């Protein structure tokens, strides 16, 4: 069962990492201009995590109410139950997850800002350089050792990003100035660096927590992170008046109003 869940998780992650940037770019190239909205949609699907959390709680509850194994000397029908909390996360861990969630919200904004100004191939390669930042911060925060494969991947991705930086005029989207392209390039690099810091930071939180690291606890941490990342972007949307502009932007969307909302929903999922 654990291997099956791991495979499903990897498939969903692969689908999200490949389809997500395409859907976001689709929003921008057909008339979408709300960066905060696009950033918030990156984690707005967090309520879907309630389903595995509920399933996990039901499973834990059943295990908690199982009768003890019978013995040859004593026969009993009593069940042993202990207090089972719906939420297993403790307050210090909650605050740590909330802080990481705010960092994730900032990273979402930087990434959306870059995708709005870069072709998808360029932004995807820059984001791939996150591996280098992750390796560096993992070495600093959790003492993760460098390997030959890591060094080779970091070197190749860094060279690729450098080549892209020197060809700003050849792959610049129509209507995007050199200045906008460079700013988009730099913000995407910043997003890559920040997320490269966030991932080892999550690992550090896992190591430092005094609670048993269970599936439910990990899902709760992810839920809180996505919740606060979304709230961070919602505040930005309110300040930027995005909620007022959405109906007008939908009516002017190149692919139609219905498709506009479909694109938003798919971005969130």
PDB file of C-alpha atoms in Angstrom:
ATOM      1  CA  UNK A   1       0.000   0.000   0.000  1.00  0.00           C
ATOM      2  CA  UNK A   2       2.832   2.381   0.859  1.00  0.00           C
ATOM      3  CA  UNK A   3       4.533   1.766  -2.490  1.00  0.00           C
ATOM      4  CA  UNK A   4       1.243   2.317  -4.298  1.00  0.00           C
ATOM      5  CA  UNK A   5       0.685   5.645  -2.519  1.00  0.00           C
ATOM      6  CA  UNK A   6       4.269   6.652  -3.286  1.00  0.00           C
ATOM      7  CA  UNK A   7       3.810   5.888  -6.988  1.00  0.00           C
ATOM      8  CA  UNK A   8       0.508   7.809  -7.091  1.00  0.00           C
ATOM      9  CA  UNK A   9       2.147  10.759  -5.341  1.00  0.00           C
ATOM     10  CA  UNK A  10       5.033  10.774  -7.833  1.00  0.00           C
ATOM     11  CA  UNK A  11       2.646  10.641 -10.796  1.00  0.00           C
ATOM     12  CA  UNK A  12       0.533  13.511  -9.455  1.00  0.00           C
ATOM     13  CA  UNK A  13       3.667  15.532  -8.718  1.00  0.00           C
ATOM     14  CA  UNK A  14       5.018  14.918 -12.226  1.00  0.00           C
ATOM     15  CA  UNK A  15       1.683  15.899 -13.779  1.00  0.00           C
ATOM     16  CA  UNK A  16       1.494  19.075 -11.712  1.00  0.00           C
ATOM     17  CA  UNK A  17       5.076  20.103 -12.403  1.00  0.00           C
ATOM     18  CA  UNK A  18       4.641  19.688 -16.157  1.00  0.00           C
ATOM     19  CA  UNK A  19       1.049  20.825 -16.629  1.00  0.00           C
ATOM     20  CA  UNK A  20       1.032  23.653 -14.083  1.00  0.00           C
ATOM     21  CA  UNK A  21       3.466  25.969 -15.902  1.00  0.00           C
ATOM     22  CA  UNK A  22       1.672  25.333 -19.201  1.00  0.00           C
ATOM     23  CA  UNK A  23      -1.696  26.303 -17.736  1.00  0.00           C
ATOM     24  CA  UNK A  24      -0.210  29.396 -16.118  1.00  0.00           C
ATOM     25  CA  UNK A  25       1.424  30.497 -19.361  1.00  0.00           C
ATOM     26  CA  UNK A  26      -1.843  29.823 -21.212  1.00  0.00           C
ATOM     27  CA  UNK A  27      -3.543  32.271 -18.861  1.00  0.00           C
ATOM     28  CA  UNK A  28      -1.014  35.025 -19.579  1.00  0.00           C
ATOM     29  CA  UNK A  29      -0.674  34.671 -23.358  1.00  0.00           C
ATOM     30  CA  UNK A  30      -4.449  34.870 -23.915  1.00  0.00           C
ATOM     31  CA  UNK A  31      -5.115  38.063 -22.006  1.00  0.00           C
ATOM     32  CA  UNK A  32      -4.583  37.281 -18.323  1.00  0.00           C
ATOM     33  CA  UNK A  33      -2.596  39.928 -16.469  1.00  0.00           C
ATOM     34  CA  UNK A  34      -3.223  39.327 -12.747  1.00  0.00           C
ATOM     35  CA  UNK A  35       0.051  38.085 -11.257  1.00  0.00           C
ATOM     36  CA  UNK A  36      -1.270  37.867  -7.687  1.00  0.00           C
ATOM     37  CA  UNK A  37      -4.251  35.831  -8.888  1.00  0.00           C
ATOM     38  CA  UNK A  38      -2.007  33.447 -10.784  1.00  0.00           C
ATOM     39  CA  UNK A  39       0.293  33.137  -7.760  1.00  0.00           C
ATOM     40  CA  UNK A  40      -2.574  32.381  -5.402  1.00  0.00           C
ATOM     41  CA  UNK A  41      -3.902  29.653  -7.675  1.00  0.00           C
ATOM     42  CA  UNK A  42      -0.645  27.714  -7.272  1.00  0.00           C
ATOM     43  CA  UNK A  43      -1.696  26.633  -3.776  1.00  0.00           C
ATOM     44  CA  UNK A  44      -5.439  27.374  -3.860  1.00  0.00           C
ATOM     45  CA  UNK A  45      -6.205  23.678  -4.324  1.00  0.00           C
ATOM     46  CA  UNK A  46      -5.151  22.931  -0.737  1.00  0.00           C
ATOM     47  CA  UNK A  47      -8.733  22.035   0.387  1.00  0.00           C
ATOM     48  CA  UNK A  48      -8.363  18.865  -1.704  1.00  0.00           C
ATOM     49  CA  UNK A  49      -5.881  17.700   0.940  1.00  0.00           C
ATOM     50  CA  UNK A  50      -8.809  17.315   3.323  1.00  0.00           C
ATOM     51  CA  UNK A  51      -9.779  14.068   1.589  1.00  0.00           C
ATOM     52  CA  UNK A  52      -6.561  12.149   2.390  1.00  0.00           C
ATOM     53  CA  UNK A  53      -6.538  13.733   5.858  1.00  0.00           C
ATOM     54  CA  UNK A  54     -10.084  12.524   6.566  1.00  0.00           C
ATOM     55  CA  UNK A  55      -9.254   9.086   5.179  1.00  0.00           C
ATOM     56  CA  UNK A  56      -6.142   8.925   7.368  1.00  0.00           C
ATOM     57  CA  UNK A  57      -8.099   9.960  10.459  1.00  0.00           C
ATOM     58  CA  UNK A  58     -10.757   7.284   9.856  1.00  0.00           C
ATOM     59  CA  UNK A  59      -8.035   4.682   9.428  1.00  0.00           C
ATOM     60  CA  UNK A  60      -6.274   5.766  12.629  1.00  0.00           C
ATOM     61  CA  UNK A  61      -9.580   5.727  14.475  1.00  0.00           C
ATOM     62  CA  UNK A  62     -10.276   2.156  13.398  1.00  0.00           C
ATOM     63  CA  UNK A  63      -6.824   1.036  14.476  1.00  0.00           C
ATOM     64  CA  UNK A  64      -7.256   2.838  17.787  1.00  0.00           C
ATOM     65  CA  UNK A  65     -10.497   0.952  18.515  1.00  0.00           C
ATOM     66  CA  UNK A  66      -9.242  -2.516  17.641  1.00  0.00           C
ATOM     67  CA  UNK A  67      -9.546  -5.076  20.433  1.00  0.00           C
ATOM     68  CA  UNK A  68      -6.251  -6.261  21.923  1.00  0.00           C
ATOM     69  CA  UNK A  69      -4.888  -9.606  20.737  1.00  0.00           C
ATOM     70  CA  UNK A  70      -6.337 -12.548  22.678  1.00  0.00           C
ATOM     71  CA  UNK A  71      -4.162 -14.747  24.887  1.00  0.00           C
ATOM     72  CA  UNK A  72      -4.419 -18.386  25.916  1.00  0.00           C
ATOM     73  CA  UNK A  73      -5.088 -17.525  29.548  1.00  0.00           C
ATOM     74  CA  UNK A  74      -7.455 -14.594  29.363  1.00  0.00           C
ATOM     75  CA  UNK A  75     -10.420 -14.099  27.079  1.00  0.00           C
ATOM     76  CA  UNK A  76     -11.756 -10.553  26.866  1.00  0.00           C
ATOM     77  CA  UNK A  77     -13.977  -8.581  24.534  1.00  0.00           C
ATOM     78  CA  UNK A  78     -12.928  -5.162  25.805  1.00  0.00           C
ATOM     79  CA  UNK A  79     -11.297  -2.700  23.466  1.00  0.00           C
ATOM     80  CA  UNK A  80      -8.421  -0.446  24.378  1.00  0.00           C
ATOM     81  CA  UNK A  81      -8.901   3.115  23.287  1.00  0.00           C
ATOM     82  CA  UNK A  82      -6.745   6.162  23.719  1.00  0.00           C
ATOM     83  CA  UNK A  83      -7.608   9.746  23.024  1.00  0.00           C
ATOM     84  CA  UNK A  84      -7.238  10.382  19.301  1.00  0.00           C
ATOM     85  CA  UNK A  85      -6.931  14.005  18.248  1.00  0.00           C
ATOM     86  CA  UNK A  86      -8.315  15.060  14.889  1.00  0.00           C
ATOM     87  CA  UNK A  87      -5.315  17.365  14.461  1.00  0.00           C
ATOM     88  CA  UNK A  88      -2.003  15.873  15.540  1.00  0.00           C
ATOM     89  CA  UNK A  89       0.130  18.955  14.840  1.00  0.00           C
ATOM     90  CA  UNK A  90       1.323  20.869  17.887  1.00  0.00           C
ATOM     91  CA  UNK A  91       1.501  24.668  18.112  1.00  0.00           C
ATOM     92  CA  UNK A  92       5.284  25.179  17.517  1.00  0.00           C
ATOM     93  CA  UNK A  93       5.089  23.006  14.410  1.00  0.00           C
ATOM     94  CA  UNK A  94       2.020  24.945  13.258  1.00  0.00           C
ATOM     95  CA  UNK A  95       3.897  28.259  13.472  1.00  0.00           C
ATOM     96  CA  UNK A  96       6.882  26.776  11.611  1.00  0.00           C
ATOM     97  CA  UNK A  97       4.602  25.498   8.832  1.00  0.00           C
ATOM     98  CA  UNK A  98       2.822  28.874   8.673  1.00  0.00           C
ATOM     99  CA  UNK A  99       6.146  30.703   8.276  1.00  0.00           C
ATOM    100  CA  UNK A 100       7.239  28.356   5.498  1.00  0.00           C
ATOM    101  CA  UNK A 101       3.829  28.860   3.901  1.00  0.00           C
ATOM    102  CA  UNK A 102       4.357  32.629   3.780  1.00  0.00           C
ATOM    103  CA  UNK A 103       7.746  32.060   2.131  1.00  0.00           C
ATOM    104  CA  UNK A 104       6.024  29.758  -0.352  1.00  0.00           C
ATOM    105  CA  UNK A 105       3.453  32.464  -1.118  1.00  0.00           C
ATOM    106  CA  UNK A 106       6.251  34.925  -1.848  1.00  0.00           C
ATOM    107  CA  UNK A 107       7.913  32.322  -4.050  1.00  0.00           C
ATOM    108  CA  UNK A 108       4.626  31.774  -5.908  1.00  0.00           C
ATOM    109  CA  UNK A 109       4.427  35.492  -6.672  1.00  0.00           C
ATOM    110  CA  UNK A 110       8.017  35.660  -7.942  1.00  0.00           C
ATOM    111  CA  UNK A 111       7.424  32.620 -10.121  1.00  0.00           C
ATOM    112  CA  UNK A 112       4.142  33.941 -11.568  1.00  0.00           C
ATOM    113  CA  UNK A 113       5.780  37.314 -12.236  1.00  0.00           C
ATOM    114  CA  UNK A 114       8.528  35.582 -14.207  1.00  0.00           C
ATOM    115  CA  UNK A 115       6.198  33.284 -16.158  1.00  0.00           C
ATOM    116  CA  UNK A 116       4.172  36.327 -17.242  1.00  0.00           C
ATOM    117  CA  UNK A 117       7.244  37.703 -19.024  1.00  0.00           C
ATOM    118  CA  UNK A 118       9.192  34.644 -20.174  1.00  0.00           C
ATOM    119  CA  UNK A 119       8.499  31.840 -22.655  1.00  0.00           C
ATOM    120  CA  UNK A 120       7.665  28.579 -20.914  1.00  0.00           C
ATOM    121  CA  UNK A 121      10.858  26.855 -22.093  1.00  0.00           C
ATOM    122  CA  UNK A 122      13.027  29.577 -20.578  1.00  0.00           C
ATOM    123  CA  UNK A 123      11.206  29.750 -17.259  1.00  0.00           C
ATOM    124  CA  UNK A 124      11.165  25.944 -16.987  1.00  0.00           C
ATOM    125  CA  UNK A 125      14.926  25.712 -17.431  1.00  0.00           C
ATOM    126  CA  UNK A 126      15.556  28.488 -14.915  1.00  0.00           C
ATOM    127  CA  UNK A 127      13.286  26.807 -12.380  1.00  0.00           C
ATOM    128  CA  UNK A 128      15.192  23.578 -12.981  1.00  0.00           C
ATOM    129  CA  UNK A 129      18.259  25.374 -11.614  1.00  0.00           C
ATOM    130  CA  UNK A 130      16.446  25.139  -8.279  1.00  0.00           C
ATOM    131  CA  UNK A 131      18.341  21.859  -7.923  1.00  0.00           C
ATOM    132  CA  UNK A 132      21.552  23.805  -7.431  1.00  0.00           C
ATOM    133  CA  UNK A 133      20.076  26.067  -4.773  1.00  0.00           C
ATOM    134  CA  UNK A 134      18.481  23.072  -3.069  1.00  0.00           C
ATOM    135  CA  UNK A 135      21.823  21.275  -2.956  1.00  0.00           C
ATOM    136  CA  UNK A 136      23.573  24.309  -1.452  1.00  0.00           C
ATOM    137  CA  UNK A 137      20.921  25.030   1.177  1.00  0.00           C
ATOM    138  CA  UNK A 138      20.545  21.326   1.975  1.00  0.00           C
ATOM    139  CA  UNK A 139      24.277  21.209   2.674  1.00  0.00           C
ATOM    140  CA  UNK A 140      23.996  24.243   4.969  1.00  0.00           C
ATOM    141  CA  UNK A 141      20.757  23.388   6.781  1.00  0.00           C
ATOM    142  CA  UNK A 142      20.624  19.594   6.973  1.00  0.00           C
ATOM    143  CA  UNK A 143      24.237  18.651   6.161  1.00  0.00           C
ATOM    144  CA  UNK A 144      23.304  16.873   2.944  1.00  0.00           C
ATOM    145  CA  UNK A 145      26.501  15.771   1.198  1.00  0.00           C
ATOM    146  CA  UNK A 146      27.321  16.634  -2.399  1.00  0.00           C
ATOM    147  CA  UNK A 147      27.663  13.780  -4.881  1.00  0.00           C
ATOM    148  CA  UNK A 148      29.179  13.634  -8.350  1.00  0.00           C
ATOM    149  CA  UNK A 149      25.686  13.472  -9.872  1.00  0.00           C
ATOM    150  CA  UNK A 150      24.559  16.545  -7.930  1.00  0.00           C
ATOM    151  CA  UNK A 151      27.602  18.584  -8.929  1.00  0.00           C
ATOM    152  CA  UNK A 152      27.227  17.566 -12.585  1.00  0.00           C
ATOM    153  CA  UNK A 153      23.506  18.456 -12.671  1.00  0.00           C
ATOM    154  CA  UNK A 154      24.094  21.788 -10.942  1.00  0.00           C
ATOM    155  CA  UNK A 155      26.891  22.670 -13.370  1.00  0.00           C
ATOM    156  CA  UNK A 156      24.856  21.850 -16.486  1.00  0.00           C
ATOM    157  CA  UNK A 157      21.755  23.715 -15.295  1.00  0.00           C
ATOM    158  CA  UNK A 158      23.815  26.758 -14.332  1.00  0.00           C
ATOM    159  CA  UNK A 159      25.444  26.830 -17.768  1.00  0.00           C
ATOM    160  CA  UNK A 160      22.013  26.495 -19.397  1.00  0.00           C
ATOM    161  CA  UNK A 161      20.615  29.416 -17.411  1.00  0.00           C
ATOM    162  CA  UNK A 162      23.663  31.501 -18.305  1.00  0.00           C
ATOM    163  CA  UNK A 163      23.210  30.797 -22.022  1.00  0.00           C
ATOM    164  CA  UNK A 164      19.570  31.874 -21.776  1.00  0.00           C
ATOM    165  CA  UNK A 165      20.574  35.102 -20.068  1.00  0.00           C
ATOM    166  CA  UNK A 166      22.840  35.992 -23.012  1.00  0.00           C
ATOM    167  CA  UNK A 167      20.065  35.476 -25.590  1.00  0.00           C
ATOM    168  CA  UNK A 168      17.406  37.812 -24.298  1.00  0.00           C
ATOM    169  CA  UNK A 169      16.516  39.098 -27.753  1.00  0.00           C
ATOM    170  CA  UNK A 170      16.023  35.756 -29.508  1.00  0.00           C
ATOM    171  CA  UNK A 171      13.360  34.154 -27.310  1.00  0.00           C
ATOM    172  CA  UNK A 172      11.663  37.256 -25.924  1.00  0.00           C
ATOM    173  CA  UNK A 173       7.846  37.034 -26.283  1.00  0.00           C
ATOM    174  CA  UNK A 174       6.104  39.607 -28.449  1.00  0.00           C
ATOM    175  CA  UNK A 175       5.207  42.761 -26.571  1.00  0.00           C
ATOM    176  CA  UNK A 176       7.796  42.185 -23.843  1.00  0.00           C
ATOM    177  CA  UNK A 177      10.628  44.723 -23.704  1.00  0.00           C
ATOM    178  CA  UNK A 178      14.225  43.817 -22.910  1.00  0.00           C
ATOM    179  CA  UNK A 179      13.832  45.426 -19.484  1.00  0.00           C
ATOM    180  CA  UNK A 180      10.694  43.398 -18.724  1.00  0.00           C
ATOM    181  CA  UNK A 181      12.404  40.238 -19.935  1.00  0.00           C
ATOM    182  CA  UNK A 182      15.440  40.814 -17.716  1.00  0.00           C
ATOM    183  CA  UNK A 183      13.245  41.565 -14.694  1.00  0.00           C
ATOM    184  CA  UNK A 184      11.235  38.418 -15.400  1.00  0.00           C
ATOM    185  CA  UNK A 185      14.449  36.439 -15.730  1.00  0.00           C
ATOM    186  CA  UNK A 186      15.792  37.732 -12.405  1.00  0.00           C
ATOM    187  CA  UNK A 187      12.532  37.175 -10.525  1.00  0.00           C
ATOM    188  CA  UNK A 188      12.371  33.605 -11.836  1.00  0.00           C
ATOM    189  CA  UNK A 189      15.930  33.006 -10.635  1.00  0.00           C
ATOM    190  CA  UNK A 190      14.911  34.485  -7.268  1.00  0.00           C
ATOM    191  CA  UNK A 191      11.892  32.157  -7.180  1.00  0.00           C
ATOM    192  CA  UNK A 192      14.158  29.212  -7.925  1.00  0.00           C
ATOM    193  CA  UNK A 193      16.576  30.229  -5.170  1.00  0.00           C
ATOM    194  CA  UNK A 194      13.820  30.806  -2.616  1.00  0.00           C
ATOM    195  CA  UNK A 195      12.186  27.455  -3.290  1.00  0.00           C
ATOM    196  CA  UNK A 196      15.609  25.850  -3.160  1.00  0.00           C
ATOM    197  CA  UNK A 197      15.782  27.253   0.384  1.00  0.00           C
ATOM    198  CA  UNK A 198      12.220  26.248   1.321  1.00  0.00           C
ATOM    199  CA  UNK A 199      12.662  22.539   0.554  1.00  0.00           C
ATOM    200  CA  UNK A 200      15.648  21.976   2.907  1.00  0.00           C
ATOM    201  CA  UNK A 201      13.885  24.163   5.470  1.00  0.00           C
ATOM    202  CA  UNK A 202      10.937  21.752   5.405  1.00  0.00           C
ATOM    203  CA  UNK A 203      13.358  18.856   5.861  1.00  0.00           C
ATOM    204  CA  UNK A 204      14.911  20.698   8.806  1.00  0.00           C
ATOM    205  CA  UNK A 205      11.470  21.114  10.392  1.00  0.00           C
ATOM    206  CA  UNK A 206      10.866  17.377   9.953  1.00  0.00           C
ATOM    207  CA  UNK A 207      14.153  16.641  11.701  1.00  0.00           C
ATOM    208  CA  UNK A 208      13.626  19.083  14.555  1.00  0.00           C
ATOM    209  CA  UNK A 209      10.034  18.166  15.359  1.00  0.00           C
ATOM    210  CA  UNK A 210       9.586  16.213  18.573  1.00  0.00           C
ATOM    211  CA  UNK A 211       6.502  14.453  17.226  1.00  0.00           C
ATOM    212  CA  UNK A 212       6.516  11.109  15.406  1.00  0.00           C
ATOM    213  CA  UNK A 213       6.661  11.872  11.691  1.00  0.00           C
ATOM    214  CA  UNK A 214       3.538  10.159  10.381  1.00  0.00           C
ATOM    215  CA  UNK A 215       1.664  10.439   7.092  1.00  0.00           C
ATOM    216  CA  UNK A 216      -1.077  12.464   8.782  1.00  0.00           C
ATOM    217  CA  UNK A 217       1.401  14.890  10.320  1.00  0.00           C
ATOM    218  CA  UNK A 218       3.176  15.462   7.001  1.00  0.00           C
ATOM    219  CA  UNK A 219      -0.160  16.127   5.279  1.00  0.00           C
ATOM    220  CA  UNK A 220      -1.163  18.551   8.040  1.00  0.00           C
ATOM    221  CA  UNK A 221       2.114  20.433   7.601  1.00  0.00           C
ATOM    222  CA  UNK A 222       1.546  20.640   3.846  1.00  0.00           C
ATOM    223  CA  UNK A 223      -2.039  21.800   4.408  1.00  0.00           C
ATOM    224  CA  UNK A 224      -0.978  24.635   6.726  1.00  0.00           C
ATOM    225  CA  UNK A 225       1.816  25.670   4.353  1.00  0.00           C
ATOM    226  CA  UNK A 226      -0.539  25.883   1.368  1.00  0.00           C
ATOM    227  CA  UNK A 227      -3.183  27.642   3.456  1.00  0.00           C
ATOM    228  CA  UNK A 228      -0.836  30.438   4.507  1.00  0.00           C
ATOM    229  CA  UNK A 229       0.723  30.670   1.037  1.00  0.00           C
ATOM    230  CA  UNK A 230      -2.762  31.190  -0.399  1.00  0.00           C
ATOM    231  CA  UNK A 231      -3.684  33.731   2.297  1.00  0.00           C
ATOM    232  CA  UNK A 232      -0.486  35.651   1.541  1.00  0.00           C
ATOM    233  CA  UNK A 233      -1.474  35.878  -2.135  1.00  0.00           C
ATOM    234  CA  UNK A 234      -5.099  36.720  -1.296  1.00  0.00           C
ATOM    235  CA  UNK A 235      -3.868  39.756   0.651  1.00  0.00           C
ATOM    236  CA  UNK A 236      -1.895  40.773  -2.445  1.00  0.00           C
ATOM    237  CA  UNK A 237      -5.002  40.283  -4.594  1.00  0.00           C
ATOM    238  CA  UNK A 238      -7.049  42.513  -2.286  1.00  0.00           C
ATOM    239  CA  UNK A 239      -4.435  45.268  -2.338  1.00  0.00           C
ATOM    240  CA  UNK A 240      -4.159  44.978  -6.125  1.00  0.00           C
ATOM    241  CA  UNK A 241      -7.971  44.938  -6.624  1.00  0.00           C
ATOM    242  CA  UNK A 242      -7.780  41.615  -8.469  1.00  0.00           C
ATOM    243  CA  UNK A 243     -11.199  40.443  -7.295  1.00  0.00           C
ATOM    244  CA  UNK A 244     -12.877  43.449  -8.930  1.00  0.00           C
ATOM    245  CA  UNK A 245     -11.043  42.953 -12.225  1.00  0.00           C
ATOM    246  CA  UNK A 246     -11.643  39.196 -12.627  1.00  0.00           C
ATOM    247  CA  UNK A 247     -15.135  39.479 -14.258  1.00  0.00           C
ATOM    248  CA  UNK A 248     -13.911  42.070 -16.772  1.00  0.00           C
ATOM    249  CA  UNK A 249     -10.778  40.068 -17.528  1.00  0.00           C
ATOM    250  CA  UNK A 250     -12.898  36.942 -18.053  1.00  0.00           C
ATOM    251  CA  UNK A 251     -15.132  38.701 -20.585  1.00  0.00           C
ATOM    252  CA  UNK A 252     -12.086  39.918 -22.539  1.00  0.00           C
ATOM    253  CA  UNK A 253     -10.197  36.597 -22.449  1.00  0.00           C
ATOM    254  CA  UNK A 254      -9.150  35.466 -25.936  1.00  0.00           C
ATOM    255  CA  UNK A 255     -10.519  31.932 -25.513  1.00  0.00           C
ATOM    256  CA  UNK A 256     -13.849  32.976 -24.029  1.00  0.00           C
ATOM    257  CA  UNK A 257     -15.253  33.585 -20.568  1.00  0.00           C
ATOM    258  CA  UNK A 258     -16.004  29.935 -19.811  1.00  0.00           C
ATOM    259  CA  UNK A 259     -12.515  28.845 -20.827  1.00  0.00           C
ATOM    260  CA  UNK A 260     -11.092  31.589 -18.615  1.00  0.00           C
ATOM    261  CA  UNK A 261     -12.653  30.094 -15.507  1.00  0.00           C
ATOM    262  CA  UNK A 262     -11.687  26.572 -16.606  1.00  0.00           C
ATOM    263  CA  UNK A 263      -8.070  27.716 -16.898  1.00  0.00           C
ATOM    264  CA  UNK A 264      -8.220  29.224 -13.401  1.00  0.00           C
ATOM    265  CA  UNK A 265      -9.656  26.027 -11.927  1.00  0.00           C
ATOM    266  CA  UNK A 266      -7.067  23.867 -13.683  1.00  0.00           C
ATOM    267  CA  UNK A 267      -4.320  26.150 -12.399  1.00  0.00           C
ATOM    268  CA  UNK A 268      -5.587  25.640  -8.852  1.00  0.00           C
ATOM    269  CA  UNK A 269      -5.802  21.868  -9.202  1.00  0.00           C
TER     270      UNK A 269
END
